[in-house]
Structure formats: structure tokens, C-alpha cells
Tab-separated table of C-alpha atoms and ligand atoms in Angstrom:
chain	number	residue	atom	x	y	z
A	1	MET	CA	-5.288	-3.744	9.725
A	2	ILE	CA	-2.250	-5.727	11.152
A	3	GLY	CA	-2.211	-7.467	7.723
A	4	ALA	CA	-2.141	-4.316	5.682
A	5	ALA	CA	0.698	-2.880	7.974
A	6	SER	CA	2.844	-5.823	7.674
A	7	LYS	CA	2.324	-6.006	3.758
A	8	THR	CA	3.490	-2.311	3.735
A	9	LEU	CA	6.631	-3.104	5.776
A	10	PHE	CA	7.619	-6.223	3.990
A	11	TYR	CA	6.915	-4.481	0.614
A	12	ALA	CA	9.395	-1.700	1.659
A	13	LEU	CA	11.897	-4.160	2.853
A	14	SER	CA	11.587	-6.153	-0.355
A	15	ARG	CA	13.019	-3.212	-2.094
A	16	SER	CA	16.138	-3.046	-0.075
A	17	ALA	CA	19.340	-4.140	-2.018
A	18	ARG	CA	21.237	-4.521	1.254
A	19	LEU	CA	18.617	-6.954	2.676
A	20	LYS	CA	18.430	-8.762	-0.586
A	21	ARG	CA	22.271	-9.330	-0.463
A	22	LEU	CA	22.166	-10.602	3.086
A	23	ALA	CA	19.171	-12.879	2.341
A	24	SER	CA	20.691	-14.278	-0.944
A	25	ARG	CA	23.719	-15.071	1.008
A	26	TYR	CA	21.991	-17.141	3.856
A	27	GLY	CA	18.597	-18.005	2.403
A	28	MET	CA	19.337	-20.972	0.018
A	29	ALA	CA	22.974	-21.722	0.896
A	30	THR	CA	22.268	-25.212	2.376
A	31	PRO	CA	19.563	-27.759	2.198
A	32	ASP	CA	18.150	-26.467	5.452
A	33	SER	CA	18.289	-22.753	4.702
A	34	PHE	CA	15.294	-20.754	5.643
A	35	ALA	CA	14.107	-19.760	2.063
A	36	ARG	CA	13.822	-23.441	1.021
A	37	ARG	CA	10.642	-23.667	3.090
A	38	PHE	CA	8.881	-21.641	0.225
A	39	ILE	CA	11.210	-21.835	-2.677
A	40	ALA	CA	12.006	-25.263	-4.433
A	41	GLY	CA	15.673	-24.259	-5.264
A	42	GLU	CA	17.606	-21.946	-7.451
A	43	THR	CA	18.089	-24.307	-10.261
A	44	LEU	CA	15.904	-26.019	-12.604
A	45	GLU	CA	17.144	-29.440	-11.593
A	46	GLU	CA	16.126	-28.735	-7.951
A	47	ALA	CA	12.626	-27.672	-9.143
A	48	VAL	CA	12.173	-30.832	-11.107
A	49	VAL	CA	13.164	-32.934	-8.027
A	50	VAL	CA	10.551	-31.182	-5.816
A	51	ALA	CA	8.034	-31.334	-8.612
A	52	ARG	CA	8.474	-35.059	-8.909
A	53	THR	CA	8.119	-35.610	-5.180
A	54	LEU	CA	5.023	-33.646	-4.925
A	55	GLN	CA	3.514	-35.478	-7.971
A	56	SER	CA	4.313	-38.822	-6.464
A	57	ARG	CA	2.178	-37.648	-3.493
A	58	GLY	CA	-0.811	-37.126	-5.822
A	59	LEU	CA	-0.448	-33.413	-6.046
A	60	LEU	CA	-0.843	-31.362	-9.116
A	61	LEU	CA	1.761	-28.695	-9.928
A	62	THR	CA	2.407	-25.408	-11.550
A	63	LEU	CA	6.025	-24.117	-11.983
A	64	ASP	CA	7.053	-20.533	-11.663
A	65	TYR	CA	10.439	-19.449	-12.743
A	66	LEU	CA	10.803	-16.545	-10.442
A	67	GLY	CA	11.413	-13.089	-11.717
A	68	GLU	CA	9.529	-9.677	-12.091
A	69	SER	CA	9.946	-6.105	-13.022
A	70	VAL	CA	12.789	-6.572	-15.454
A	71	ARG	CA	14.177	-3.308	-16.839
A	72	SER	CA	15.551	-4.259	-20.233
A	73	ILE	CA	14.578	-6.061	-23.342
A	74	ASP	CA	17.605	-8.313	-23.010
A	75	GLU	CA	16.505	-9.391	-19.453
A	76	ALA	CA	12.924	-10.099	-20.722
A	77	THR	CA	14.386	-12.204	-23.630
A	78	THR	CA	16.420	-14.125	-21.092
A	79	ALA	CA	13.504	-14.769	-18.832
A	80	THR	CA	11.584	-16.038	-22.010
A	81	ARG	CA	14.416	-18.423	-22.920
A	82	ALA	CA	14.437	-19.616	-19.368
A	83	TYR	CA	10.716	-20.590	-19.756
A	84	LEU	CA	11.453	-22.350	-23.074
A	85	THR	CA	14.247	-24.400	-21.374
A	86	LEU	CA	12.019	-25.100	-18.417
A	87	MET	CA	9.377	-26.432	-20.817
A	88	ASP	CA	11.827	-28.807	-22.479
A	89	ALA	CA	13.006	-30.106	-19.101
A	90	ILE	CA	9.334	-30.496	-17.907
A	91	VAL	CA	8.682	-32.581	-21.080
A	92	ALA	CA	11.867	-34.660	-20.628
A	93	ALA	CA	11.157	-35.193	-17.077
A	94	GLY	CA	7.517	-36.219	-17.704
A	95	ILE	CA	5.991	-33.934	-15.022
A	96	GLU	CA	2.825	-31.953	-15.452
A	97	ARG	CA	2.868	-29.321	-18.046
A	98	ASN	CA	1.642	-26.230	-16.156
A	99	LEU	CA	3.492	-22.861	-15.884
A	100	SER	CA	2.838	-19.704	-14.050
A	101	LEU	CA	4.628	-16.390	-14.943
A	102	LYS	CA	4.376	-12.667	-14.606
A	103	LEU	CA	4.016	-10.189	-17.479
A	104	THR	CA	6.704	-7.768	-15.930
A	105	GLN	CA	9.093	-10.735	-16.095
A	106	LEU	CA	8.478	-10.806	-19.929
A	107	GLY	CA	9.066	-7.121	-20.340
A	108	LEU	CA	5.755	-5.491	-19.784
A	109	GLU	CA	7.256	-2.346	-18.071
A	110	VAL	CA	9.845	-1.986	-20.923
A	111	ASP	CA	7.514	-2.497	-23.920
A	112	ARG	CA	4.089	-4.030	-24.128
A	113	ALA	CA	4.444	-5.313	-27.678
A	114	THR	CA	7.744	-7.111	-26.746
A	115	CYS	CA	6.075	-8.624	-23.693
A	116	VAL	CA	3.166	-9.907	-25.829
A	117	ASP	CA	5.684	-11.331	-28.497
A	118	ASN	CA	7.578	-13.152	-25.615
A	119	LEU	CA	4.380	-14.588	-24.059
A	120	ARG	CA	3.512	-15.836	-27.623
A	121	ARG	CA	6.929	-17.525	-27.849
A	122	ILE	CA	5.938	-19.408	-24.809
A	123	LEU	CA	2.280	-20.194	-25.701
A	124	ASP	CA	3.051	-21.458	-29.343
A	125	PRO	CA	5.134	-24.432	-28.314
A	126	GLY	CA	3.173	-24.626	-25.120
A	127	GLN	CA	-0.072	-25.248	-27.229
A	128	ARG	CA	1.723	-27.840	-29.325
A	129	ASP	CA	2.918	-29.708	-26.355
A	130	GLY	CA	-0.060	-29.390	-23.990
A	131	PHE	CA	0.936	-26.758	-21.505
A	132	PHE	CA	-1.399	-24.515	-19.552
A	133	VAL	CA	-0.033	-21.149	-18.791
A	134	ARG	CA	-1.278	-19.036	-16.021
A	135	ILE	CA	-0.585	-15.216	-16.021
A	136	ASP	CA	-0.038	-14.244	-12.316
A	137	MET	CA	-1.545	-10.993	-11.311
A	138	GLU	CA	0.805	-8.257	-9.981
A	139	ASN	CA	-0.148	-5.160	-8.113
A	140	SER	CA	-3.051	-2.848	-9.205
A	141	PRO	CA	-1.130	-0.540	-11.630
A	142	PHE	CA	-0.822	-3.743	-13.741
A	143	THR	CA	-4.344	-5.080	-13.575
A	144	GLN	CA	-5.712	-3.524	-16.508
A	145	VAL	CA	-2.773	-4.067	-18.863
A	146	THR	CA	-2.546	-7.662	-17.794
A	147	LEU	CA	-6.151	-8.362	-18.463
A	148	ASP	CA	-5.879	-6.592	-21.833
A	149	VAL	CA	-2.804	-8.679	-22.915
A	150	PHE	CA	-4.824	-11.781	-21.834
A	151	GLU	CA	-7.779	-10.723	-23.869
A	152	THR	CA	-5.703	-9.915	-26.945
A	153	LEU	CA	-4.260	-13.400	-26.826
A	154	TRP	CA	-7.733	-15.066	-26.084
A	155	GLN	CA	-9.176	-13.249	-29.022
A	156	GLN	CA	-6.403	-14.610	-31.187
A	157	GLY	CA	-7.381	-17.983	-30.268
A	158	TYR	CA	-5.166	-19.021	-27.634
A	159	ARG	CA	-6.888	-21.220	-25.124
A	160	ASN	CA	-4.061	-22.660	-23.239
A	161	ILE	CA	-3.999	-19.575	-20.799
A	162	GLY	CA	-5.520	-18.312	-17.716
A	163	VAL	CA	-5.626	-15.328	-15.530
A	164	VAL	CA	-5.674	-14.446	-11.734
A	165	LEU	CA	-8.133	-12.197	-10.063
A	166	GLN	CA	-7.639	-10.723	-6.736
A	167	ALA	CA	-10.607	-10.563	-4.285
A	168	CYS	CA	-9.253	-7.473	-2.507
A	169	LEU	CA	-9.741	-5.260	-5.485
A	170	HIS	CA	-13.028	-3.456	-5.910
A	171	ARG	CA	-12.981	-4.032	-9.659
A	172	SER	CA	-12.787	-7.778	-9.461
A	173	GLU	CA	-16.454	-8.321	-9.467
A	174	GLN	CA	-16.660	-6.854	-12.979
A	175	ASP	CA	-13.478	-8.599	-14.050
A	176	VAL	CA	-14.908	-12.011	-12.911
A	177	ARG	CA	-18.047	-11.214	-15.010
A	178	ARG	CA	-15.955	-10.443	-17.999
A	179	MET	CA	-13.883	-13.505	-17.597
A	180	ASN	CA	-17.047	-15.701	-17.221
A	181	GLU	CA	-18.523	-14.120	-20.427
A	182	LEU	CA	-15.287	-15.187	-22.299
A	183	GLN	CA	-15.332	-18.668	-20.504
A	184	ALA	CA	-11.935	-18.049	-19.341
A	185	ARG	CA	-10.193	-19.884	-16.540
A	186	VAL	CA	-9.695	-17.908	-13.483
A	187	ARG	CA	-7.513	-18.423	-10.469
A	188	LEU	CA	-9.111	-16.570	-7.454
A	189	VAL	CA	-6.686	-15.199	-4.825
A	190	LYS	CA	-7.087	-12.787	-1.896
A	191	GLY	CA	-4.259	-10.524	-3.285
A	192	ALA	CA	-0.600	-10.394	-2.127
A	193	TYR	CA	0.131	-6.666	-2.526
A	194	LYS	CA	-0.404	-3.526	-0.477
A	195	GLU	CA	-2.952	-1.715	-2.398
A	196	PRO	CA	-4.477	1.819	-1.784
A	197	GLN	CA	-7.934	2.319	-0.401
A	198	THR	CA	-9.220	3.650	-3.643
A	199	ALA	CA	-8.397	0.290	-5.267
A	200	ALA	CA	-8.933	-2.279	-2.672
A	201	TYR	CA	-10.678	-3.314	0.541
A	202	GLN	CA	-8.360	-2.692	3.596
A	203	LEU	CA	-9.973	-4.968	6.189
A	204	LYS	CA	-9.348	-8.765	5.995
A	205	SER	CA	-12.973	-9.327	6.934
A	206	GLU	CA	-14.059	-7.426	3.693
A	207	VAL	CA	-11.499	-9.240	1.573
A	208	ASP	CA	-12.749	-12.537	2.808
A	209	GLU	CA	-16.328	-11.664	2.158
A	210	ALA	CA	-15.531	-10.562	-1.419
A	211	TYR	CA	-13.535	-13.894	-1.835
A	212	ARG	CA	-16.620	-15.897	-0.809
A	213	ARG	CA	-18.904	-14.024	-3.104
A	214	LEU	CA	-16.539	-14.317	-6.099
A	215	MET	CA	-15.733	-17.954	-5.474
A	216	ARG	CA	-19.385	-18.792	-5.597
A	217	VAL	CA	-19.937	-16.793	-8.951
A	218	LEU	CA	-16.861	-18.667	-10.605
A	219	LEU	CA	-17.990	-22.058	-9.265
A	220	ASP	CA	-21.565	-21.498	-10.720
A	221	ALA	CA	-20.110	-20.316	-14.059
A	222	GLY	CA	-18.290	-23.594	-14.386
A	223	ASN	CA	-15.108	-22.692	-16.324
A	224	TYR	CA	-12.878	-24.806	-14.057
A	225	PRO	CA	-11.891	-21.996	-11.510
A	226	ALA	CA	-8.860	-22.352	-9.359
A	227	ILE	CA	-9.635	-21.610	-5.694
A	228	ALA	CA	-6.334	-20.561	-4.474
A	229	THR	CA	-6.132	-19.993	-0.751
A	230	HIS	CA	-4.776	-21.733	2.489
A	231	ASP	CA	-7.712	-20.444	4.333
A	232	GLU	CA	-9.254	-23.606	5.667
A	233	THR	CA	-12.601	-22.211	6.506
A	234	MET	CA	-12.878	-20.804	3.000
A	235	LEU	CA	-11.841	-24.170	1.436
A	236	ARG	CA	-14.488	-25.935	3.481
A	237	THR	CA	-17.167	-23.286	2.271
A	238	ALA	CA	-16.070	-24.031	-1.286
A	239	CYS	CA	-16.495	-27.876	-0.703
A	240	ALA	CA	-19.905	-27.464	0.952
A	241	TYR	CA	-21.092	-24.985	-1.815
A	242	ALA	CA	-20.060	-27.378	-4.506
A	243	ALA	CA	-21.637	-30.232	-2.845
A	244	GLU	CA	-24.951	-28.458	-2.276
A	245	HIS	CA	-25.040	-27.188	-5.957
A	246	GLY	CA	-24.091	-30.555	-7.463
A	247	ILE	CA	-20.693	-29.162	-8.746
A	248	ALA	CA	-18.434	-32.139	-9.110
A	249	PRO	CA	-14.854	-32.015	-7.798
A	250	GLU	CA	-13.496	-32.417	-11.434
A	251	ARG	CA	-15.074	-28.994	-12.152
A	252	TYR	CA	-12.780	-26.993	-10.238
A	253	GLU	CA	-9.384	-27.192	-8.364
A	254	PHE	CA	-7.790	-25.891	-5.153
A	255	GLN	CA	-4.317	-24.298	-5.276
A	256	MET	CA	-1.741	-23.542	-2.690
A	257	LEU	CA	1.773	-22.365	-2.476
A	258	TYR	CA	4.777	-24.526	-2.050
A	259	GLY	CA	5.500	-24.865	1.654
A	260	VAL	CA	2.437	-23.237	3.126
A	261	ARG	CA	-0.055	-25.346	4.968
A	262	ARG	CA	1.386	-28.749	3.768
A	263	ASP	CA	-0.876	-30.705	6.124
A	264	LEU	CA	-3.887	-29.231	4.522
A	265	GLN	CA	-2.608	-29.778	1.018
A	266	THR	CA	-2.219	-33.486	1.847
A	267	THR	CA	-5.585	-33.786	3.675
A	268	LEU	CA	-7.595	-32.260	0.817
A	269	ALA	CA	-5.885	-34.401	-1.859
A	270	ALA	CA	-6.556	-37.435	0.219
A	271	GLU	CA	-10.134	-36.492	0.454
A	272	GLY	CA	-10.413	-36.594	-3.383
A	273	HIS	CA	-9.902	-32.985	-4.227
A	274	ARG	CA	-7.721	-31.660	-7.051
A	275	MET	CA	-4.948	-29.829	-5.194
A	276	ARG	CA	-2.239	-27.952	-7.290
A	277	ILE	CA	0.903	-26.606	-5.719
A	278	TYR	CA	2.591	-23.403	-7.012
A	279	VAL	CA	6.327	-24.341	-7.106
A	280	PRO	CA	8.519	-21.254	-7.456
A	281	PHE	CA	12.280	-21.553	-8.222
A	282	GLY	CA	15.134	-19.573	-9.448
A	283	ARG	CA	17.754	-17.050	-8.149
A	284	GLU	CA	15.275	-14.016	-8.164
A	285	TRP	CA	13.355	-15.439	-5.110
A	286	PHE	CA	13.749	-12.502	-2.814
A	287	PRO	CA	10.498	-10.351	-3.694
A	288	TYR	CA	8.420	-13.569	-3.695
A	289	PHE	CA	9.829	-14.616	-0.490
A	290	MET	CA	9.255	-11.267	1.205
A	291	ARG	CA	5.580	-11.378	0.108
A	292	ARG	CA	5.254	-14.660	2.002
A	293	LEU	CA	6.649	-12.971	5.170
A	294	GLY	CA	4.264	-10.084	4.724
A	295	GLU	CA	1.278	-12.458	4.745
A	296	ARG	CA	2.308	-13.973	7.980
A	297	PRO	CA	4.751	-11.986	10.037
A	298	ALA	CA	5.117	-15.119	12.350
A	299	ASN	CA	7.181	-16.584	9.512
A	300	VAL	CA	9.977	-14.031	10.437
A	301	GLY	CA	10.767	-16.067	13.482
A	302	PHE	CA	11.868	-19.102	11.424
A	303	VAL	CA	14.029	-16.919	9.178
A	304	ILE	CA	15.842	-15.374	12.227
A	305	ARG	CA	16.376	-18.864	13.747
A	306	GLY	CA	17.662	-19.978	10.184
A	307	ILE	CA	20.124	-17.104	9.994
A	308	LEU	CA	21.353	-17.374	13.533
A	309	GLY	CA	21.761	-21.185	13.078
A	310	GLU	CA	23.748	-20.872	9.903
A	311	ARG	CA	25.944	-18.184	11.424
A	312	SER	CA	26.715	-20.219	14.419
A	313	GLU	CA	27.955	-23.256	12.326
B	1	FDA	P1	-5.112	-15.757	4.527
B	1	FDA	O1	-4.015	-14.746	4.449
B	1	FDA	O2	-6.424	-15.457	5.203
B	1	FDA	O3	-4.331	-17.051	5.192
B	1	FDA	C1	-5.213	-18.136	5.712
B	1	FDA	C2	-4.157	-18.950	6.492
B	1	FDA	O4	-3.219	-19.606	5.599
B	1	FDA	C3	-3.325	-18.334	7.547
B	1	FDA	O5	-4.090	-18.264	8.717
B	1	FDA	C4	-2.198	-19.203	7.702
B	1	FDA	O6	-2.469	-20.444	8.331
B	1	FDA	C5	-1.965	-19.659	6.241
B	1	FDA	N1	-1.042	-18.807	5.537
B	1	FDA	C6	-1.419	-17.849	4.538
B	1	FDA	N2	-0.175	-17.300	4.008
B	1	FDA	C7	0.829	-17.930	4.622
B	1	FDA	C8	2.304	-17.767	4.431
B	1	FDA	N3	2.828	-16.999	3.781
B	1	FDA	N4	3.071	-18.557	5.287
B	1	FDA	C9	2.456	-19.480	6.267
B	1	FDA	N5	1.091	-19.665	6.309
B	1	FDA	C10	0.330	-18.883	5.620
B	1	FDA	N6	-1.538	-13.147	-5.069
B	1	FDA	C11	-1.413	-12.262	-6.030
B	1	FDA	O7	-1.514	-11.008	-5.816
B	1	FDA	N7	-1.261	-12.508	-7.405
B	1	FDA	C12	-1.019	-13.852	-7.858
B	1	FDA	O8	-0.977	-14.190	-9.072
B	1	FDA	C13	-1.090	-14.944	-6.791
B	1	FDA	N8	-0.949	-16.270	-7.179
B	1	FDA	C14	-1.062	-17.185	-6.158
B	1	FDA	C15	-1.079	-18.556	-6.372
B	1	FDA	C16	-1.477	-19.481	-5.485
B	1	FDA	C17	-1.513	-20.879	-5.911
B	1	FDA	C18	-1.769	-19.037	-4.128
B	1	FDA	C19	-2.164	-20.174	-3.176
B	1	FDA	C20	-1.780	-17.818	-3.800
B	1	FDA	C21	-1.445	-16.832	-4.846
B	1	FDA	N9	-1.335	-15.411	-4.448
B	1	FDA	C22	-1.254	-14.422	-5.509
B	1	FDA	C23	-1.234	-15.101	-3.023
B	1	FDA	C24	-2.481	-14.670	-2.505
B	1	FDA	O9	-3.072	-13.371	-2.954
B	1	FDA	C25	-2.446	-14.495	-0.978
B	1	FDA	O10	-1.562	-13.466	-0.574
B	1	FDA	C26	-2.008	-15.655	-0.133
B	1	FDA	O11	-2.536	-16.862	-0.768
B	1	FDA	C27	-2.380	-15.663	1.387
B	1	FDA	O12	-3.700	-15.529	1.581
B	1	FDA	P2	-4.678	-16.771	1.831
B	1	FDA	O13	-5.681	-16.841	0.788
B	1	FDA	O14	-4.011	-18.079	2.106
B	1	FDA	O15	-5.531	-16.348	3.075
């Protein structure tokens, strides 16, 4: 229950314009600033440097140009252009061609058709240049529409896309079944948002149990699922299940967020597992950052130390 309470608190704080201004002032100001633990930088150049370093350590990558909940078509167009620029930069830098994005960043809340067009503008050159594009999952009011957009594009023949399903949601069991029917690639996460009781399990133990169940179903289906968690016990359960059922390590991957459990990222990669790091960058880092604090309130300590340290300089 502590987890649910902290998610509620940090979700509320993530909507505070004042806090956002304060955090933006201190969070990324210097190379040691507190937000840099989770965010690769505010610029594309900084993200490419981080991506190169991770790749040189044998880690796989997905780059996320941060942004969500845009309120106008212009903003959605700007975000789409930013993704196209990012793709050019990735190709030029020779780093892995893998993106993560959010549909509300491409205008889903403004106009669904525009959002789909924007996504196609990314998927078309992406298909040509060998990019894989993962559609992140936002909070439950967007679950159905996100899956609908995904299916529309899937039915149109796009295969360089994947979705995310959240174990916390009651509906995910049936969504996993549907995605398996389509043979679509699923990233399984526990769920980062505060959700109502009607939509989601409220106890961590229930979410973990659902995660274990869905993970097994996805591994059995064999459509290269991404097991995205920092939960070491869960990851060891996945390894044991795969080994017992003769599922080779090339048939799935693990994913973790930049800056979280770096020790475990390296250990699993060294053991021969595919480990993809989700690398977020961009100026709109505040809501993403607040979700990371909400997942682990102990993180607030290092933020406070960071702010006090920078102010005393
Ligand atoms: P859990 O919360 O049980 O944590 C397990 C352990 O991991 C903790 O004990 C701690 O050691 C460590 N840990 C977890 N979070 C931490 C943090 N913030 N800081 C420091 N340590 C931490 N969600 C979503 O709703 N939609 C999405 O599209 C995505 N996409 C996504 C991509 C990838 C690659 C990952 C890894 C995660 C997501 N998520 C997400 C987030 C996900 O839903 C979830 O909120 C976080 O992964 C935290 O849950 P864990 O599975 O790590 O387990």
C-alpha cells in the first residue's frame, strides 16, 4: 500500500508547475545534477554519448525523446520532427536503431487521426532503415486507444512496432492473449501509474503474481517478449523458467531503465542475457523523473542532497 500512496503523491507533485520550474533549474544544471541519474541529458548529443557508452559495455538500447500529453497539433508535429531528427542522428552515430515513444506525445489527446499519421511518419522511414519502435503504455484511460492504434498499424502491415502491457491492470490477461494471437512483440512492465481499484490490482503482491503469470504466457508464446523490470527475484524466475522450458536466451530480452539497478544490468549482460536499457532524454523530463521517485521514495534523499549541494556551491 505504501507503493500506491507514494505513486499518488508523486503523481500530484508531477503536475505542479512550481515544482517543475524548481526542478528544471537544478535537476540537469551540471554534470552531477540529480536528474542525470535517470535522464541521459537534455540534448540529442548528450543522449548519443550515453548510448555509445552503454553500447560499448555490451548493453542494448532504446532511446526515448521525452514528452507526453501535448495539447496542440503544433506540439505533436514538433515532437514527430524531433523523432525524425533523432533517427537521422542514430543512423549517423551507428548506434542501435530502437525507439520508445508515447502516443500522447504525438497528439493522441488532440486528434487521434493526426497521432496515427505522425506515428506513420516515424514508422515509414523507420521500416526502411531498420528501426524498431515501441509504443509505451500510459495510464489506463489510454490503454484501449493505444492498443487500437497499434492494431490499426499492425493490420496495415507494419511489423517494426511493439506494445507495452502493464501487469497491474486486470485487463492485461486478455490483452496478452490478443497480442499473442497477432504474434506481436510485448514489453511486460508492472505499471508506473496510480490506477483505480476498478482497473488495477492495488497490492504489490498481486501485481507481482500477475507479472509472473503473464511473463510465463509471453515466454511460452515465443514472440520475443521483453521482460522489463528491476526486480531481481522476478528476473531470476524468468531465467529459471526459460531454462526449464528450453527457451533459449535469444528468444526474449530483459529491459531496465537508465540509472536503475546498474549493477544488475551489468551482471545479467555478463551472464549472456540480452539486456536493453531504456535511455530517456530531452527537456521534458519532469513527469518521467517524478514517476521514478514515486516508484522508490528513497530516491528523494539523493534529490534533496543534490539540491542542497548545488545551492551551497
Ligand atoms: P519493483 O517496483 O518491484 O522494483 C524492484 C526493485 O527495483 C526495487 O526493489 C528497487 O531495487 C529497484 N527499483 C525499481 N524502481 C526503481 C527506481 N525508480 N529507482 C531505483 N530503484 C528502483 N511503465 C508503464 O506504465 N508504461 C511503460 O511504457 C513503461 N515502460 C518501461 C520500460 C522499461 C524498460 C522499464 C524497465 C520499465 C518501464 N515502465 C513502464 C515502468 C514499470 O511499470 C515500473 O514502474 C518500474 O519498472 C518499477 O517496477 P519494477 O518492475 O522495477 O519492480
